[in-house]
Coordinates of C-alpha atoms and ligand atoms in Angstrom, one line a residue:
X226 CA 7.0 19.1 13.6
X227 CA 4.4 17.0 15.3
X228 CA 3.3 17.9 18.8
X229 CA 3.4 14.9 21.0
X230 CA 2.3 14.2 24.6
X231 CA 2.0 10.8 26.2
X232 CA -1.5 10.3 24.9
X233 CA -2.0 12.7 22.1
X234 CA -0.2 13.4 18.8
X235 CA -1.0 16.2 16.3
X236 CA 0.5 15.8 12.9
X237 CA 0.3 16.8 9.3
X238 CA -2.4 14.9 7.4
X239 CA -0.8 12.1 5.4
X240 CA -1.1 10.0 2.3
X241 CA -1.7 6.3 1.7
X242 CA 0.6 5.4 -1.1
X243 CA -1.0 2.0 -1.8
X244 CA -4.7 1.5 -1.6
X245 CA -7.4 -0.8 -3.1
X246 CA -10.7 1.1 -3.5
X247 CA -12.5 -1.3 -5.9
X248 CA -15.4 0.2 -7.8
X249 CA -19.2 0.7 -7.6
X250 CA -21.0 0.1 -4.4
X251 CA -18.0 -1.5 -2.7
X252 CA -15.9 1.7 -3.4
X253 CA -18.7 3.9 -2.1
X254 CA -18.7 2.0 1.2
X255 CA -14.9 1.9 1.8
X256 CA -13.8 5.3 0.4
X257 CA -15.0 7.4 3.4
X258 CA -12.8 5.3 5.7
X259 CA -9.6 6.4 3.9
X260 CA -10.8 10.0 3.2
X261 CA -11.4 10.5 6.9
X262 CA -7.7 10.2 7.8
X263 CA -5.7 10.6 4.6
X264 CA -5.6 13.6 2.3
X265 CA -4.5 11.5 -0.7
X266 CA -4.2 7.9 -1.7
X267 CA -2.5 6.2 -4.6
X268 CA -5.2 4.0 -5.9
X269 CA -4.3 0.5 -7.3
X270 CA -5.5 -0.4 -10.8
X271 CA -6.2 -4.1 -10.4
X272 CA -9.9 -3.8 -11.2
X273 CA -11.7 -6.4 -13.4
X274 CA -10.8 -5.5 -16.1
X275 CA -7.7 -3.6 -15.0
X276 CA -7.1 0.1 -15.5
X277 CA -4.5 0.1 -18.4
X278 CA -5.0 3.4 -20.1
X279 CA -4.9 7.1 -19.0
X280 CA -8.5 7.5 -20.2
X281 CA -9.6 4.6 -18.0
X282 CA -7.7 6.0 -15.0
X283 CA -9.3 9.4 -15.5
X284 CA -12.8 7.9 -15.7
X285 CA -12.0 5.8 -12.5
X286 CA -10.8 8.9 -10.7
X287 CA -14.0 10.8 -11.6
X288 CA -16.1 7.9 -10.2
X289 CA -14.1 8.0 -7.0
X290 CA -14.5 11.8 -6.7
X291 CA -18.2 11.4 -7.3
X292 CA -18.5 8.8 -4.6
X293 CA -16.9 11.0 -1.9
X294 CA -19.0 12.0 1.0
X295 CA -20.1 15.7 1.0
X296 CA -17.5 18.2 2.3
X297 CA -14.8 15.5 2.1
X298 CA -11.6 16.8 0.7
X299 CA -9.6 13.9 -0.6
X300 CA -7.5 13.5 -3.7
X301 CA -7.2 10.0 -5.4
X302 CA -3.9 9.7 -7.2
X303 CA -4.2 7.2 -10.0
X304 CA -1.9 4.4 -11.3
X305 CA -1.9 2.3 -14.5
X306 CA -1.7 -1.5 -14.7
X307 CA 1.3 -2.5 -16.7
X308 CA 0.7 -5.3 -19.3
X309 CA 2.8 -6.8 -22.0
X310 CA 0.7 -4.6 -24.4
X311 CA 1.4 -1.3 -22.7
X312 CA 2.9 1.2 -25.2
X313 CA 5.5 3.9 -24.9
X314 CA 2.8 6.4 -26.0
X315 CA 0.6 5.4 -23.1
X316 CA 3.5 6.0 -20.7
X317 CA 4.1 9.5 -22.2
X318 CA 0.4 10.2 -22.0
X319 CA 0.5 9.1 -18.3
X320 CA 3.3 11.5 -17.6
X321 CA 1.4 14.3 -19.2
X322 CA -1.8 13.6 -17.3
X323 CA -2.5 15.2 -13.9
X324 CA -4.2 12.1 -12.7
X325 CA -1.7 9.3 -13.2
X326 CA 1.3 9.2 -10.9
X327 CA 2.7 5.7 -11.3
X328 CA 2.6 2.4 -13.2
X329 CA 2.1 -0.8 -11.3
X330 CA 3.8 -4.1 -12.2
X331 CA 2.1 -7.3 -11.2
X332 CA 3.9 -10.6 -12.1
X333 CA 1.1 -12.6 -13.8
X334 CA -0.6 -14.8 -11.3
X335 CA 1.0 -13.2 -8.2
X336 CA -2.2 -11.9 -6.6
X337 CA -5.8 -10.7 -6.9
X338 CA -6.6 -9.8 -10.6
X339 CA -3.0 -10.2 -11.8
X340 CA -3.9 -12.4 -14.7
X341 CA -3.2 -9.6 -17.2
X342 CA 0.2 -8.9 -15.5
X343 CA 3.7 -9.5 -16.7
X344 CA 5.3 -12.9 -17.5
X345 CA 8.9 -11.8 -18.1
X346 CA 10.5 -8.5 -17.0
X347 CA 12.9 -8.4 -20.0
X348 CA 9.9 -8.1 -22.4
X349 CA 9.2 -4.7 -20.8
X350 CA 12.6 -3.2 -20.8
X351 CA 11.7 -0.8 -23.6
X352 CA 8.8 0.4 -21.5
X353 CA 11.1 0.8 -18.4
X354 CA 13.4 2.8 -20.6
X355 CA 10.6 5.2 -21.5
X356 CA 9.5 5.4 -17.8
X357 CA 13.1 6.2 -16.8
X358 CA 13.3 8.9 -19.6
X359 CA 10.1 10.6 -18.6
X360 CA 10.6 10.0 -14.9
X361 CA 7.4 8.1 -14.1
X362 CA 7.6 5.8 -11.0
X363 CA 7.3 2.0 -11.4
X364 CA 5.5 0.2 -8.5
X365 CA 6.3 -3.4 -8.1
X366 CA 4.4 -6.3 -6.5
X367 CA 7.7 -8.0 -5.7
X368 CA 7.2 -11.7 -5.7
X369 CA 8.1 -14.5 -8.1
X370 CA 5.3 -16.8 -9.0
X371 CA 7.2 -20.0 -9.7
X372 CA 5.3 -22.9 -8.2
X373 CA 8.6 -24.5 -7.0
X374 CA 9.5 -21.4 -4.9
X375 CA 8.2 -21.7 -1.4
X376 CA 5.5 -19.0 -0.7
X377 CA 7.5 -17.6 2.2
X378 CA 10.5 -17.1 -0.1
X379 CA 8.8 -15.4 -3.1
X380 CA 9.8 -11.9 -2.1
X381 CA 13.4 -12.7 -1.3
X382 CA 13.8 -14.6 -4.6
X383 CA 12.3 -11.7 -6.5
X384 CA 14.9 -9.3 -5.0
X385 CA 17.7 -11.4 -6.6
X386 CA 16.2 -12.4 -9.9
X387 CA 13.9 -9.5 -10.6
X388 CA 14.7 -6.3 -8.7
X389 CA 18.5 -6.4 -8.6
X390 CA 18.9 -6.6 -12.4
X391 CA 16.2 -4.0 -12.9
X392 CA 17.9 -1.4 -10.6
X393 CA 21.2 -2.1 -12.3
X394 CA 19.8 -1.7 -15.8
X395 CA 17.7 1.4 -15.0
X396 CA 19.7 3.3 -12.3
X397 CA 17.6 6.5 -12.8
X398 CA 14.2 4.8 -12.7
X399 CA 12.1 5.6 -9.6
X400 CA 10.9 2.3 -8.2
X401 CA 8.7 1.5 -5.2
X402 CA 8.8 -2.1 -3.9
X403 CA 5.3 -2.3 -2.6
X404 CA 4.2 -3.8 0.8
X405 CA 7.6 -5.2 1.8
X406 CA 7.5 -8.1 4.2
X407 CA 11.0 -9.3 4.9
X408 CA 14.3 -8.4 6.5
X409 CA 15.9 -9.2 3.1
X410 CA 13.7 -6.5 1.5
X411 CA 14.5 -3.9 4.1
X412 CA 18.3 -4.6 3.6
X413 CA 17.8 -4.5 -0.2
X414 CA 16.1 -1.1 -0.1
X415 CA 18.6 0.4 2.3
X416 CA 21.4 -0.6 0.0
X417 CA 19.8 0.3 -3.3
X418 CA 20.3 3.6 -5.1
X419 CA 18.3 6.6 -3.7
X420 CA 15.5 6.3 -6.3
X421 CA 14.4 2.9 -4.9
X422 CA 11.9 3.1 -2.0
X423 CA 9.3 0.9 -0.3
X424 CA 5.9 1.1 1.1
X425 CA 5.1 -0.7 4.4
X426 CA 1.6 -1.8 5.5
X427 CA 0.1 -1.6 9.0
X428 CA -0.7 -5.3 9.0
X429 CA 2.9 -6.4 8.2
X430 CA 4.1 -4.2 11.0
X431 CA 1.6 -5.7 13.5
X432 CA 1.4 -9.4 12.6
X433 CA 3.7 -12.3 12.0
X434 CA 2.8 -15.5 10.3
X435 CA 1.6 -17.1 13.5
X436 CA -1.5 -14.9 13.0
X437 CA -2.5 -17.1 10.1
X438 CA -3.1 -20.1 12.3
X439 CA -4.1 -18.7 15.8
X440 CA -6.3 -21.7 17.0
X441 CA -7.3 -22.4 13.4
X442 CA -7.1 -21.0 9.9
X443 CA -7.5 -17.3 9.9
X444 CA -8.6 -16.2 6.4
X445 CA -8.8 -12.5 7.4
X446 CA -5.0 -12.6 8.0
X447 CA -4.3 -13.9 4.6
X448 CA -2.7 -11.4 2.2
X449 CA 0.0 -11.3 -0.4
X450 CA 2.8 -11.1 0.1
X451 CA 2.0 -13.4 3.0
X452 CA 2.9 -12.5 6.6
X453 CA 6.4 -13.5 7.5
X454 CA 8.4 -14.4 10.6
X455 CA 8.7 -12.3 13.8
X456 CA 12.3 -11.3 12.9
X457 CA 11.0 -9.9 9.6
X458 CA 8.2 -8.0 11.3
X459 CA 10.8 -6.5 13.8
X460 CA 13.0 -5.5 10.9
X461 CA 10.1 -3.7 9.2
X462 CA 9.4 -1.8 12.5
X463 CA 13.0 -0.8 12.7
X464 CA 13.0 0.4 9.1
X465 CA 9.9 2.6 9.4
X466 CA 11.0 4.1 12.7
X467 CA 14.5 4.8 11.5
X468 CA 13.5 8.0 9.7
X469 CA 14.9 6.7 6.5
X470 CA 13.0 8.5 3.6
X471 CA 13.0 5.3 1.6
X472 CA 10.3 3.8 3.7
X473 CA 6.8 5.3 3.7
X474 CA 3.1 4.5 4.4
X475 CA 1.1 2.4 1.9
X476 CA -1.7 0.4 3.6
X477 CA -2.5 -2.1 0.9
X478 CA -6.0 -2.1 2.5
X479 CA -7.6 -4.7 0.3
X480 CA -11.3 -5.2 1.0
X481 CA -13.0 -8.5 -0.1
X482 CA -16.6 -9.6 0.6
X483 CA -16.8 -11.7 3.8
X484 CA -18.0 -14.8 1.8
X485 CA -15.0 -14.5 -0.6
X486 CA -12.5 -14.7 2.2
X487 CA -14.3 -17.2 4.4
X488 CA -14.3 -19.8 1.7
X489 CA -12.5 -23.0 0.6
X490 CA -10.2 -20.9 -1.5
X491 CA -10.3 -17.5 0.1
X492 CA -9.1 -14.3 -1.5
X493 CA -5.9 -12.5 -0.4
X494 CA -6.3 -9.1 1.2
X495 CA -6.6 -7.5 4.7
X496 CA -9.0 -4.6 5.3
X497 CA -7.4 -1.8 7.3
X498 CA -8.7 1.4 5.8
X499 CA -11.1 1.9 8.7
X500 CA -8.3 2.5 11.1
X501 CA -5.0 2.4 9.2
X502 CA -3.6 5.6 10.7
X503 CA -4.5 4.5 14.2
X504 CA -2.8 1.2 13.6
X505 CA 0.4 2.8 12.3
X506 CA 0.2 5.1 15.4
X507 CA 0.0 2.0 17.6
X508 CA 3.1 0.5 16.0
X509 CA 5.2 3.7 16.4
X510 CA 3.9 4.2 19.9
X511 CA 4.8 0.6 20.9
X512 CA 8.3 1.1 19.4
X513 CA 8.7 4.3 21.4
X514 CA 9.0 6.2 18.2
X515 CA 5.9 8.4 17.9
X516 CA 8.2 11.2 16.8
X517 CA 9.0 9.4 13.6
X518 CA 5.3 8.8 12.6
X519 CA 4.7 12.0 10.8
X520 CA 7.6 11.7 8.4
X521 CA 6.5 8.1 7.6
X522 CA 2.8 9.0 7.0
X523 CA 3.0 12.5 5.7
X524 CA 6.4 13.5 4.3
X525 CA 8.6 10.8 2.8
X526 CA 6.1 9.5 0.3
X527 CA 5.0 12.9 -0.8
X528 CA 8.6 13.9 -1.4
X529 CA 9.3 10.7 -3.3
X530 CA 6.4 11.4 -5.6
X531 CA 7.2 15.1 -5.9
X532 CA 3.9 16.2 -4.3
X533 CA 3.4 19.1 -2.0
X534 CA 3.0 18.2 1.7
X535 CA -0.5 18.5 3.0
X536 CA -1.2 21.5 5.1
X537 CA -4.1 20.2 7.3
X538 CA -3.4 18.9 10.8
X539 CA -5.0 16.0 12.5
X540 CA -4.8 14.6 16.0
X541 CA -4.9 11.1 17.5
X542 CA -5.6 10.4 21.1
X543 CA -4.6 7.3 23.0
X544 CA -8.0 5.9 23.8
X545 CA -9.6 2.5 23.1
X546 CA -11.8 2.5 20.1
X547 CA -14.0 -0.5 19.4
X548 CA -13.8 -2.2 15.9
X549 CA -17.1 -3.6 14.6
X550 CA -17.3 -7.3 13.5
X551 CA -18.0 -6.1 10.0
X552 CA -18.7 -3.1 7.8
X553 CA -21.3 -3.0 5.1
X554 CA -19.6 -3.0 1.6
X555 CA -22.0 -2.5 -1.2
X556 CA -24.4 -5.5 -1.0
X557 CA -21.9 -7.5 1.1
X558 CA -20.0 -7.2 4.3
X559 CA -16.2 -6.8 4.8
X560 CA -14.5 -8.0 7.9
X561 CA -11.9 -5.6 9.2
X562 CA -8.6 -6.4 10.8
X563 CA -9.0 -7.1 14.5
X564 CA -12.8 -7.4 14.0
X565 CA -14.6 -7.1 17.3
X566 CA -11.4 -5.9 19.1
X567 CA -10.1 -2.4 19.6
X568 CA -8.0 0.2 18.0
X569 CA -5.6 1.7 20.7
X570 CA -5.7 5.2 19.2
X571 CA -8.6 7.3 18.1
X572 CA -8.8 10.1 15.5
X573 CA -10.1 13.3 16.9
X574 CA -13.1 14.2 14.8
X575 CA -13.5 17.8 13.7
X576 CA -16.8 19.6 14.4
Ligands
LIG844 O1 -3.3 -9.2 -0.3 C1 -3.4 -8.6 -1.4 N1 -4.6 -8.2 -1.8 N2 -2.3 -8.4 -2.1 C2 -2.3 -7.9 -3.3 O2 -1.3 -7.8 -3.9 C3 -3.6 -7.5 -3.9 C4 -4.7 -7.3 -2.9 C5 -6.1 -7.2 -3.5 O3 -6.3 -6.5 -4.5 O4 -6.9 -7.8 -3.0
LIG845 ZN1 -2.0 -4.0 -3.2

């Protein structure tokens, strides 16, 4: 049980079940931000080229472990990038490996580095069959990519044309609909069979689509799936504070170099790893639901993935905490969410 007073909460250290760490110098820069407040993170495989085999995932995991600051205890959980060439043997190898915990499906063209993704779900039914048989979770970027579907409807349409048939065809397959953004997705997950869950980001809990155009175009609020309406945001807050184990934390912290976002064709992704736990805490506090935070950050996801709960405790205090205008990221800079503003909570650092 968490201990909670008005301005301090102590809870079990949690896990970020959806994180982009990138590689090389960029990874070296952003990794300490997550390792500070989460015990484990499920690392997304959309590198260039993508991580499609267990051998690549294991090598990537080693690079992450080698990049950790000294004395930092953090476990990267790896995922494979599903392509139309993925084999059943690779799925079985993934299940056997201690490193790989899930397989990620990107519809081709849906988002950053998704070119090697999947064009038709049906082509992958034999792979889903194997994943169901060995019980390896399928993580889905749930958006259709058809140009004639409005960008704000892409998640909703995917629920009907992609996810619903999939959950019917594979009732035992563990599925995570990643970074959900709509009331429709909340209702879908609530109604689906118990093996279907969802991650929710801090930015989709804090912002609605007005944030994209506050006084001008705001590239640092552009992510995919794109921010939605206020009623969608409210529905997400209700879902995560409802103590339903189908909804758990996955930040989708997605760092891009400042110049790549502040551009005529800026990349999708919001950088939150520097303060994701504090931001989640703010959401739960403002919803008068601090008592539900620990289950969301530290229990439901671990249970879904069959992992032990972390033993370590951490504390957050309600105290303003300034956010820099940028962080160094390799040879570049990354602009964090709410750059130059404040976090409302602060992690108590250990001696
Ligand atoms: O905004 C996003 N950024 N959405 C994604 O799905 C990918 C991510 C990235 O890798 O930058
Ligand atoms: Zn992502």
